[in-house]
Coordinates of C-alpha atoms and ligand atoms in Angstrom, one line a residue:
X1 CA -22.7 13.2 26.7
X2 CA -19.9 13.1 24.3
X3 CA -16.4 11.3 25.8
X4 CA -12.7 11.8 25.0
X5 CA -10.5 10.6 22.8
X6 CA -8.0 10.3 25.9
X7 CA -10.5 8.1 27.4
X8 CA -10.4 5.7 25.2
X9 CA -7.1 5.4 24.4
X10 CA -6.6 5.1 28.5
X11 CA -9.1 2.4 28.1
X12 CA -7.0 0.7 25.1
X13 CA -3.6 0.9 26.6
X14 CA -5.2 -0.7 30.0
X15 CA -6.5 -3.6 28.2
X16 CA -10.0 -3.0 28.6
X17 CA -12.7 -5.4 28.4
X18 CA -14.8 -5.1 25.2
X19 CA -18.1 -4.8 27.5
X20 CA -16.3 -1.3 28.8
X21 CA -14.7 -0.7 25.7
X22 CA -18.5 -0.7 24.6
X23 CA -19.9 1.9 27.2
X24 CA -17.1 4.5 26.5
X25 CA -19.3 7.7 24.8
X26 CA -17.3 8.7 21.4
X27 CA -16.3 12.1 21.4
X28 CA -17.8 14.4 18.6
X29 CA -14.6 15.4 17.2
X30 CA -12.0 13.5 16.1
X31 CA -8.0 14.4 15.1
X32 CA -7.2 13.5 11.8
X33 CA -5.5 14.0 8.6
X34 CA -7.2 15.7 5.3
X35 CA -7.1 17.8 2.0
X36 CA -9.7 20.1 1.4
X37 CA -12.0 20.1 -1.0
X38 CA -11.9 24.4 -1.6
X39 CA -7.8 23.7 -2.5
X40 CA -8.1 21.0 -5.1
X41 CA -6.9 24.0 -7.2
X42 CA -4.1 24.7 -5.6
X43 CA -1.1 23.0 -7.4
X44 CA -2.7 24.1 -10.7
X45 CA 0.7 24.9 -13.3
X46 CA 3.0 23.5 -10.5
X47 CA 5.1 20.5 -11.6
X48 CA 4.5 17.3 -10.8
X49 CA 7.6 17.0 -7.8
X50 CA 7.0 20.1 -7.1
X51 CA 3.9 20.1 -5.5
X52 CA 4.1 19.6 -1.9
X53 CA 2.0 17.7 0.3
X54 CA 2.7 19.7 3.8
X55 CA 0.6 22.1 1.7
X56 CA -2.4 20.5 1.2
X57 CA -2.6 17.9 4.0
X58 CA -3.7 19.2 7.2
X59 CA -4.2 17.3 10.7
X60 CA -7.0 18.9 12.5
X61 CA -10.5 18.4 14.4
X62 CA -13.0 16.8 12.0
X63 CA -16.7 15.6 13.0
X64 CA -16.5 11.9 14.2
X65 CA -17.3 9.3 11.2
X66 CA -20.4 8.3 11.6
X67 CA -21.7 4.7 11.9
X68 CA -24.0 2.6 9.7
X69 CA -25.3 -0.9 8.8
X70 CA -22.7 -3.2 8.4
X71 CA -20.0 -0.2 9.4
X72 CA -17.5 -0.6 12.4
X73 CA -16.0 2.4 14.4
X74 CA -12.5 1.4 14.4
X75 CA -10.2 3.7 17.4
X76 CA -7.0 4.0 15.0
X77 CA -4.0 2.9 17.1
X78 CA -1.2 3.4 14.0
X79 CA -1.7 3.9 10.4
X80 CA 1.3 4.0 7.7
X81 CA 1.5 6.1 4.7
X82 CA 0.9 4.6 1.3
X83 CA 1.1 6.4 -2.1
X84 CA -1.9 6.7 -2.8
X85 CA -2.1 9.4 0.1
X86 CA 0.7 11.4 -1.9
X87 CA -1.6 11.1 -5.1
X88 CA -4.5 12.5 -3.1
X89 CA -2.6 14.9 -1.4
X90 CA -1.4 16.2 -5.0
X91 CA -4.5 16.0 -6.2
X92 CA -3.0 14.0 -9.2
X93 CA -4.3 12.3 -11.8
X94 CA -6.8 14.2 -10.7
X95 CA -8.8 15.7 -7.1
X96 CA -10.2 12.6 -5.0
X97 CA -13.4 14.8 -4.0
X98 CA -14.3 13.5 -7.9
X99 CA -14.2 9.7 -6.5
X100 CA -16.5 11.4 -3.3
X101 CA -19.0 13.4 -5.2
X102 CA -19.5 9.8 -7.9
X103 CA -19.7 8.3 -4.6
X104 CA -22.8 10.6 -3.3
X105 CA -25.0 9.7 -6.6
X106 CA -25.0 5.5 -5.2
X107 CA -27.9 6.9 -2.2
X108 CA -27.7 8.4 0.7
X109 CA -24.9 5.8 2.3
X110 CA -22.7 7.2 0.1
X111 CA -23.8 10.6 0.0
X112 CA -22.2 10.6 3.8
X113 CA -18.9 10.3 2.3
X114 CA -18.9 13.8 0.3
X115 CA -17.8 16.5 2.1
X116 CA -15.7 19.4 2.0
X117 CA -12.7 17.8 3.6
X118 CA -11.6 13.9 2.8
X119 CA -9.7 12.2 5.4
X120 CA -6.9 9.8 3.8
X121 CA -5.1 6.8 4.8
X122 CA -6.0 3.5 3.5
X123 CA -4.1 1.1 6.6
X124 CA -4.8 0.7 10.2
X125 CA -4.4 -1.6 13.4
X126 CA -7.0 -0.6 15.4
X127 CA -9.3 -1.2 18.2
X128 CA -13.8 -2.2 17.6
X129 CA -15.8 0.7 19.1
X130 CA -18.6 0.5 17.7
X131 CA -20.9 -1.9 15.4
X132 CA -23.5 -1.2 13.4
X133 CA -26.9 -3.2 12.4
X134 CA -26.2 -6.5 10.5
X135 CA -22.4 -6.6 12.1
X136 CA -22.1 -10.0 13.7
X137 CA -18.4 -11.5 13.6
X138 CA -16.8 -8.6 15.2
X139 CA -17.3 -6.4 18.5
X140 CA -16.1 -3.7 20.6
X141 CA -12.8 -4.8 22.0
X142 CA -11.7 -6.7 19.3
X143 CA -7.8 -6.2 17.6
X144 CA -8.0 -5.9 14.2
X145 CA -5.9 -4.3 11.2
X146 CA -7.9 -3.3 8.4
X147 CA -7.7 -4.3 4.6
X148 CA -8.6 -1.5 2.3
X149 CA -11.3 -2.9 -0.2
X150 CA -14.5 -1.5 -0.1
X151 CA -17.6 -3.2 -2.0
X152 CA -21.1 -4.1 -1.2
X153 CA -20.4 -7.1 -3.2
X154 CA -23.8 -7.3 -4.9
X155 CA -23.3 -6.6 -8.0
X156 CA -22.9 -9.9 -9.2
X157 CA -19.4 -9.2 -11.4
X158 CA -17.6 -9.2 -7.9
X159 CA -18.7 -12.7 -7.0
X160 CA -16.4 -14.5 -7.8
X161 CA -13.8 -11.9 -7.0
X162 CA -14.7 -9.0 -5.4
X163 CA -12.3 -6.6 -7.3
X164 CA -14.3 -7.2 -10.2
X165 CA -17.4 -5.4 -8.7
X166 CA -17.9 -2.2 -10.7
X167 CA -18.7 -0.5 -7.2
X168 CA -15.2 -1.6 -5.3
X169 CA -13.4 0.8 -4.2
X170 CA -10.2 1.6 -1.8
X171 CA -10.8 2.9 1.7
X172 CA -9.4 6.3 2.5
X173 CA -8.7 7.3 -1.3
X174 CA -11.7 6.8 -3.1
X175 CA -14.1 6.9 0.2
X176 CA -14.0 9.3 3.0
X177 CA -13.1 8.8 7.0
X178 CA -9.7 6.8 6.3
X179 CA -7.4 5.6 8.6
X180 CA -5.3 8.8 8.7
X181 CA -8.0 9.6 11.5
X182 CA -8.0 8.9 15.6
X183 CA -11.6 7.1 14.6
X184 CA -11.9 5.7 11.6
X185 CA -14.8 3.8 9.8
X186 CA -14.8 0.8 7.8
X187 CA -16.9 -2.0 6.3
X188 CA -17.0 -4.8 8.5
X189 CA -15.6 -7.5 5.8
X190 CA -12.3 -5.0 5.7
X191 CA -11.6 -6.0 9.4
X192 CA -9.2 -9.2 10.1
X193 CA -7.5 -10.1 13.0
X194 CA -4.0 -8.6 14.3
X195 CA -1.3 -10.9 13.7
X196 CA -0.5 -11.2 17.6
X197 CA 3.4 -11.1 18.1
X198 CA 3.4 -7.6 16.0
X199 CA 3.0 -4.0 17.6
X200 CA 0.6 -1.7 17.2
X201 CA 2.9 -0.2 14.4
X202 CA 4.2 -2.9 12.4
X203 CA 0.6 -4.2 12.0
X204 CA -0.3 -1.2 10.7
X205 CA 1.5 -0.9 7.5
X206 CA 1.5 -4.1 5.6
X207 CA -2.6 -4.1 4.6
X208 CA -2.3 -2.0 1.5
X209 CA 1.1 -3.1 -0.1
X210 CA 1.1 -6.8 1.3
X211 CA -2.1 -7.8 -0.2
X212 CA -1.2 -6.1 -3.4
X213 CA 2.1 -7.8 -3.8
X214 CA 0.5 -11.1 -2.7
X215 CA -2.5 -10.6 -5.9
X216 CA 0.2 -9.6 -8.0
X217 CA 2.6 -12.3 -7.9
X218 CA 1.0 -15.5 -5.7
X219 CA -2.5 -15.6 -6.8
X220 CA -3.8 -16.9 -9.5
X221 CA -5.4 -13.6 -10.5
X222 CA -2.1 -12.7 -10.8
X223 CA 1.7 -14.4 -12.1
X224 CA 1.2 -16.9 -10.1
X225 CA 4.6 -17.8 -9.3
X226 CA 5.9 -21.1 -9.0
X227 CA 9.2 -22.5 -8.0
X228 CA 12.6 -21.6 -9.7
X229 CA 10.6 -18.4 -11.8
X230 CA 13.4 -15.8 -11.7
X231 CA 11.3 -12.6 -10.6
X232 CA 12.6 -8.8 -11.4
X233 CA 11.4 -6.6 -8.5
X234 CA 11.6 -2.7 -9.0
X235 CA 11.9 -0.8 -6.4
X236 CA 12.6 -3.9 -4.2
X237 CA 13.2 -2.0 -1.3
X238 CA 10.0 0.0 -1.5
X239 CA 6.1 -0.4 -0.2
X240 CA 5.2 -3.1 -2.5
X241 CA 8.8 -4.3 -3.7
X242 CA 10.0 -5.0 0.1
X243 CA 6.6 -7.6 0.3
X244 CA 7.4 -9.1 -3.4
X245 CA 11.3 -9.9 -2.6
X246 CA 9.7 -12.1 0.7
X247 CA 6.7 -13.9 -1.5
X248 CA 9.4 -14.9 -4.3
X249 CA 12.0 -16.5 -1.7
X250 CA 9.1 -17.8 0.2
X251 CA 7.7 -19.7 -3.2
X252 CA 11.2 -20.7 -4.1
X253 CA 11.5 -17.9 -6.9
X254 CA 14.5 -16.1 -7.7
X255 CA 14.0 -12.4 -7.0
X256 CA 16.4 -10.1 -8.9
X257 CA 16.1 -6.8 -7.2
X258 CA 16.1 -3.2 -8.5
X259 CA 17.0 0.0 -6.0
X260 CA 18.8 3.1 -6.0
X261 CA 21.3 3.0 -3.0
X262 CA 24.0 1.3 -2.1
X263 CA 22.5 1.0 1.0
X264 CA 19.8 -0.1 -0.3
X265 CA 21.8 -3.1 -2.0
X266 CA 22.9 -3.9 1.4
X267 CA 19.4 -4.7 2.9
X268 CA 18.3 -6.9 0.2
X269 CA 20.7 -9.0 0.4
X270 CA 20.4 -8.9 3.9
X271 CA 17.0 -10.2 4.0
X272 CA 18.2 -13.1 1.3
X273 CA 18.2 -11.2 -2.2
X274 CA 21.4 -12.1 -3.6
X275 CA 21.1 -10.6 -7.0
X276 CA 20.6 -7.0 -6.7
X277 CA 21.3 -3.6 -9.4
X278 CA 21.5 -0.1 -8.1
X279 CA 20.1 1.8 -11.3
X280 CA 21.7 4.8 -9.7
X281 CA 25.2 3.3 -10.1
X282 CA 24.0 1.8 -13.2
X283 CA 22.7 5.2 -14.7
X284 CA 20.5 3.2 -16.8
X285 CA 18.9 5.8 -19.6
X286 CA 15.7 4.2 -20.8
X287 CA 14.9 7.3 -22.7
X288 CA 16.7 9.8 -24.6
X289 CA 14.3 12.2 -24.5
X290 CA 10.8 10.9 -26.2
X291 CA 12.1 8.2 -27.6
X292 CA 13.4 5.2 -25.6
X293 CA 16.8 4.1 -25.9
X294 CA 16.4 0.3 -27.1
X295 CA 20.6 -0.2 -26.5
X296 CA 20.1 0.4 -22.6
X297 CA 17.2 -1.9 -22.6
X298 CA 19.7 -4.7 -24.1
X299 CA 22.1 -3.5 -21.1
X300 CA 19.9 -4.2 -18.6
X301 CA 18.9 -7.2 -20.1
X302 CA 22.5 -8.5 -20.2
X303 CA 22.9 -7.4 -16.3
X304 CA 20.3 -9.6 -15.4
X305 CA 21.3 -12.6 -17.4
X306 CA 25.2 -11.7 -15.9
X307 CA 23.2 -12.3 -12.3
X308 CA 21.2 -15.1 -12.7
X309 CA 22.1 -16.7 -15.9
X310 CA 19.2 -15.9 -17.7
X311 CA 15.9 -13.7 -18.5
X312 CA 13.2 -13.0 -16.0
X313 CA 10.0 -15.0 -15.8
X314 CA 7.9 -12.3 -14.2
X315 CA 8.5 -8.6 -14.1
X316 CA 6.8 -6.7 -10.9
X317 CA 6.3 -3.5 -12.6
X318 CA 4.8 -0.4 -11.2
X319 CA 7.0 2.5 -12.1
X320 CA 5.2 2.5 -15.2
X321 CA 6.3 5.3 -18.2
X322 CA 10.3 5.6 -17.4
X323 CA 10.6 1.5 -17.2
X324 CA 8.0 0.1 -18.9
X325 CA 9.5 -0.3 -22.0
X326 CA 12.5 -2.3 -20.4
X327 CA 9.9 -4.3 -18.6
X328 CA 8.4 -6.1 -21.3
X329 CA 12.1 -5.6 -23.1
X330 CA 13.6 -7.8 -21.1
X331 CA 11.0 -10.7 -19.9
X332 CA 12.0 -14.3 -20.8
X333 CA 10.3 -15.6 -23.9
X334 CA 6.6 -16.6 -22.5
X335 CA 6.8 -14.7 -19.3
X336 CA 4.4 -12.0 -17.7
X337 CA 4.7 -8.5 -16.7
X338 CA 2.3 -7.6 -14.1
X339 CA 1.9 -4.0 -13.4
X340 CA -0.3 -2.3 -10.8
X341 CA 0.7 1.8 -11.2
X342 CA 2.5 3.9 -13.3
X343 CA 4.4 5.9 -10.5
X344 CA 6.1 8.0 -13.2
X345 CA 3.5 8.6 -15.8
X346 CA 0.8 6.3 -17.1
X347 CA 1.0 6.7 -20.5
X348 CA 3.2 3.4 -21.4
X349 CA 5.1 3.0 -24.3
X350 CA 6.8 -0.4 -25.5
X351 CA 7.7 -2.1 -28.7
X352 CA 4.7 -4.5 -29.2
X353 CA 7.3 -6.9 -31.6
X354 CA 9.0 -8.1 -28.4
X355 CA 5.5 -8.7 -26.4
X356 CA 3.8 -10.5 -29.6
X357 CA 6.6 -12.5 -31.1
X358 CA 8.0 -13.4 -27.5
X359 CA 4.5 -14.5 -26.8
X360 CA 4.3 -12.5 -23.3
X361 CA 1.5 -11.4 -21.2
X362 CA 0.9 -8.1 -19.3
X363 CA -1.1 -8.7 -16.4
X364 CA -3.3 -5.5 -14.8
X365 CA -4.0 -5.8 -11.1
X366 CA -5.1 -4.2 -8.6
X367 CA -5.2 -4.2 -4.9
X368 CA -6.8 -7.9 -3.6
X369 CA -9.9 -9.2 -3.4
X370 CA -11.2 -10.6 0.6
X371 CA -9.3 -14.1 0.2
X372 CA -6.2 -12.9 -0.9
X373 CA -6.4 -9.6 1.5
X374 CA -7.2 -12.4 3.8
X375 CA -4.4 -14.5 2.9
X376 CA -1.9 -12.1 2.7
X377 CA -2.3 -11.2 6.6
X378 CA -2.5 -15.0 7.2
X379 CA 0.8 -15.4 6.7
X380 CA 1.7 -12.0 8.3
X381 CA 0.5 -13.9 11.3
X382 CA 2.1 -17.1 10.8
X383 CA 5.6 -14.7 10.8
X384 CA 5.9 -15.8 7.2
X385 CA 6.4 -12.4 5.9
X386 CA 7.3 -9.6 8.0
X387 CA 6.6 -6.0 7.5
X388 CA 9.3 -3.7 6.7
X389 CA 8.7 -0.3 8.8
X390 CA 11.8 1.9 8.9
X391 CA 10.1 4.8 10.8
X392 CA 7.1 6.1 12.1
X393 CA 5.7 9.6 12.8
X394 CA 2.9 11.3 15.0
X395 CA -0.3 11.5 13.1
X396 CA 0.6 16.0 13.5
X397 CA 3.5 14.8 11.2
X398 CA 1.9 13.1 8.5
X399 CA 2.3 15.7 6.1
X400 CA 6.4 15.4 6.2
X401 CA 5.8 11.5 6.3
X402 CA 4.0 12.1 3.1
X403 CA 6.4 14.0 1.7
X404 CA 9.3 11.6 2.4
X405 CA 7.4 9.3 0.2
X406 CA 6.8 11.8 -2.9
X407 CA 10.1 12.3 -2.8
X408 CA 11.4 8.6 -2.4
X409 CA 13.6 9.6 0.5
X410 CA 12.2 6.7 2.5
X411 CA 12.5 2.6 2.5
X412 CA 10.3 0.3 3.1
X413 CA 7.1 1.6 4.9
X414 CA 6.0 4.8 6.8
X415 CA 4.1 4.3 10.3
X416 CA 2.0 6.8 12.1
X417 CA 1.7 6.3 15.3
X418 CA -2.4 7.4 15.6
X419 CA -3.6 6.7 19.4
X420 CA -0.4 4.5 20.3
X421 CA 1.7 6.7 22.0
X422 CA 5.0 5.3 21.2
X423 CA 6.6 2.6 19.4
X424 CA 6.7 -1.0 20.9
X425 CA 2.7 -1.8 22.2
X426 CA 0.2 -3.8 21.4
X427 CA 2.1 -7.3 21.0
X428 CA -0.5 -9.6 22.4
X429 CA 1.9 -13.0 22.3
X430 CA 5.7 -12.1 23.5
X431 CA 6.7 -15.8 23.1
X432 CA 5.7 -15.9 19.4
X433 CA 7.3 -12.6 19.0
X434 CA 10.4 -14.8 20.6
X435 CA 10.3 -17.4 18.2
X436 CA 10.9 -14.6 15.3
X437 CA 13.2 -12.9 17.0
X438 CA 16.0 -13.2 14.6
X439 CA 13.9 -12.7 11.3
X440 CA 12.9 -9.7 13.5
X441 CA 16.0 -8.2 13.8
X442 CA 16.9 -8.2 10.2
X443 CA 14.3 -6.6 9.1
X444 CA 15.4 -3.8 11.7
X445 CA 17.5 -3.1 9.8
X446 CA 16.0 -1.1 7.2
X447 CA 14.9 1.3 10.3
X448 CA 16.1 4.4 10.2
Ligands
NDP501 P1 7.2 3.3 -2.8 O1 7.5 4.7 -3.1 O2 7.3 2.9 -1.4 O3 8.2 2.4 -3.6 C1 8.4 2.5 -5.0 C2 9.8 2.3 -5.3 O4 9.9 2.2 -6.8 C3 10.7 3.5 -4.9 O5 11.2 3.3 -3.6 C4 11.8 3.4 -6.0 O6 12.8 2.5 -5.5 C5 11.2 2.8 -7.2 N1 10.9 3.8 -8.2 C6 10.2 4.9 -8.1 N2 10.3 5.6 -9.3 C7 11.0 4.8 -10.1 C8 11.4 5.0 -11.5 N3 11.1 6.1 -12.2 N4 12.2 4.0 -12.0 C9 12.5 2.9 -11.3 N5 12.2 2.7 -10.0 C10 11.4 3.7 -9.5 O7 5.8 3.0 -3.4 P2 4.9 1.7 -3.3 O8 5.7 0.6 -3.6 O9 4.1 1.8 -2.1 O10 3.9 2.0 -4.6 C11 4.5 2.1 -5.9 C12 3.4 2.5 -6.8 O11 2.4 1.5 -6.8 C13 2.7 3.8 -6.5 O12 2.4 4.5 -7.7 C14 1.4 3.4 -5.8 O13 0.4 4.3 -6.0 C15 1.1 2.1 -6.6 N6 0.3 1.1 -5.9 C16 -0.8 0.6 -6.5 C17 -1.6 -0.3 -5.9 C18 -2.8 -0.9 -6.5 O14 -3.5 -1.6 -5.9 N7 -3.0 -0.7 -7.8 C19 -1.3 -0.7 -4.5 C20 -0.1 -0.2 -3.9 C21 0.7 0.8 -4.6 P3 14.4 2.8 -5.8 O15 14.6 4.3 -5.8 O16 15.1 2.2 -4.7 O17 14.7 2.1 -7.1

């Protein structure tokens, strides 16, 4: 007999033993949020800001994700939007069902994953339901967040680093049955353990942008900062840029932060950013139409050495086309550029004679392999880094929440409150959330 999703959250929010967590039948439908594969089309001729995702992404019943060997049921107590659900839910650079149907040709695993709707979402805190054959570190009960890389891990390119596997890739964008979704299913090397003094919310949203900042700048895969390294940050108040500003100040860097707000201004330095430039106020013009505009990248330059006395060591880049040029512009002699996305067009253009002569690297990276992912939520736990959520929404409202983050008229993270009914559960350890209490309340700030 099929259950209820009530049931089971009932069962959650009691605290529940995992043996009765375990007995609870799974309901055959599940609430959860989607594009649709018969309206890939629709934003055809429709400009890039125009297209709007509270079109295409709808929050409805959808069969339950099925289980399978070395799969986890996960009951999805929050989720958080990342952009990668606005890209999907544009259907820019191009329709996810593409990553679903390449997906379907691996066997009949993956052929599960391609059908006519794709449910997003690529974070989640969340509850064990279910295991499947070969699963034997986790079980039903459990409190775990999820990281988003998804490999087998046997082709043996990934071995070493298992974002080098030709077959990795990110959960809820390139696979089906995200964590947009009330159930959710995931490999069972993407689970890890819920950092215990944080709520069912703020656990949520760091997976995705966390472990990416932490690749990009701490690993070795990455810049691998070290101490002193004066580290330009853009969009230092965003998904990524909030985590980068905490792993520079944490490794002794010098993060000179880029944002578009006065306010925004304000919060950085709240959190320990001193040097800080509002483009906005700036009006920086990087391009005159198609060509860029060489004079403003010698502006910016000069701001940053009028902050910190001289060039950066590291640029965090991932606004791609409109900065890009500026980027590798303005890096110190030696320094590295390391770029994840290209938020405002991927075709890049920069004056090679300042990256050859200046002897600079540009570093591609991407997500986080296990250890880092790993890592990353390590020090989450250790109240190290702490995740900057300024508001959450109902799973019915992701689409808006989506939205707010095309159109950059958020800070910081989005949450979605999945099956946790309201802001404020799930803290499993009320004195270590007591110890943080002040770093806590900083970082409230950025709450709307
Ligand atoms: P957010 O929207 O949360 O933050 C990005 C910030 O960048 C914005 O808040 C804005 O800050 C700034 N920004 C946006 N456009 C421009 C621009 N044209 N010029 C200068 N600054 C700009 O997004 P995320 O940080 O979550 O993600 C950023 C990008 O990275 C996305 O494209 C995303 O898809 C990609 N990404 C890639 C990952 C990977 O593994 N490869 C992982 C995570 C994200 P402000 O207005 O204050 O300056």
């Amino acid at each position: 007999m099929a259950g209820t999703m009530d049931a089971i959250r009932e069962a959650i929010l009691a605290g529940a033993p995992g043996e009765e967590i375990a007995n609870l039948e799974l309901p055959e439908t599940v609430l959860a949020a989607f594009v649709r594969k018969d309206e890939q089309e629709m934003f055809e001729g429709i400009d890039h800001q125009d297209k709007d995702p509270r079109k295409s992404l709808h929050v409805e019943q959808v069969p339950t994700p099925p289980l399978g060997p070395n799969e986890c049921q996960i009951a999805v107590m929050a989720s958080a939007i990342n952009f990668n659900t606005v890209w999907t839910s544009i259907f820019e650079p191009l329709s996810t069902f593409k990553f679903l149907e390449k997906f379907a040709k691996t066997g009949e695993l993956g052929a599960r994953h391609n059908l006519d709707h794709h449910i997003v979402g690529s974070d989640a805190s969340a509850v064990v339901l279910r295991t499947g054959p070969g699963v034997t570190r986790w079980k039903p009960g459990d409190r775990v967040t999820v990281h988003c890389n998804y490999v087998d891990l046997e082709a043996p390119e990934g071995h070493d680093d298992s974002m080098m596997d030709p077959g990795q890739k990110i959960w809820g964008f390139e696979t089906n049955f995200g964590g947009l979704a009330e159930i959710a299913m995931v490999k069972a090397n993407q689970l890890m353990p819920m950092p215990t003094h944080l709520t069912w919310e703020e656990a949520a949203v760091p997976g995705l942008v966390n472990s990416t900042s932490y690749r990009m700048l701490v690993s070795r895969n990455g810049a691998n900062i070290k101490q002193g390294d004066v580290v330009l940050i853009w969009g230092a108040t965003g998904g990524l840029g909030g985590f980068a500003v905490q792993y520079v100040l944490n490794g002794g860097g010098i993060p000179v932060g880029v944002v578009s707000s006065p306010e925004k201004v304000e919060l950085l330095h709240e959190i320990g950013c001193e040097h800080v430039i509002d483009r906005k106020a700036e009006g920086y013009q990087f391009w005159d139409g198609d060509k860029q505009n060489q004079k403003e990248f010698v502006r910016f330059g000069k701001t940053i050495r009028g902050l910190v006395g001289e060039d950066p060591d590291i640029v965090f880049e991932h606004p791609g086309r409109q900065t890009f040029g500026a980027s590798v512009f303005v890096t110190k002699r030696g320094g590295k550029i390391v770029t994840c996305a290209s938020t405002s067009g991927y075709k890049h253009e920069y004056d090679n004679r300042y990256l050859w002569m200046m002897l600079k690297d540009i570093i591609g990276s991407h997500f986080a392999n296990y250890k880092e992912a790993w890592e990353a939520n390590r020090l989450i736990n250790l109240g190290m880094i702490h995740p900057i959520l300024s508001k959450t929404y109902p799973l019915a409202e992701t689409a808006e929440a989506a939205f707010q983050v095309h159109n950059n008229l958020h800070k910081g993270k989005l949450g979605i409150l999945v099956l946790a009914p309201d802001e404020g559960l799930g803290i499993q350890d009320d004195a270590k959330r007591a110890k943080f209490a002040d770093k806590i309340d900083v970082f409230k700030r950025f709450s709307d």
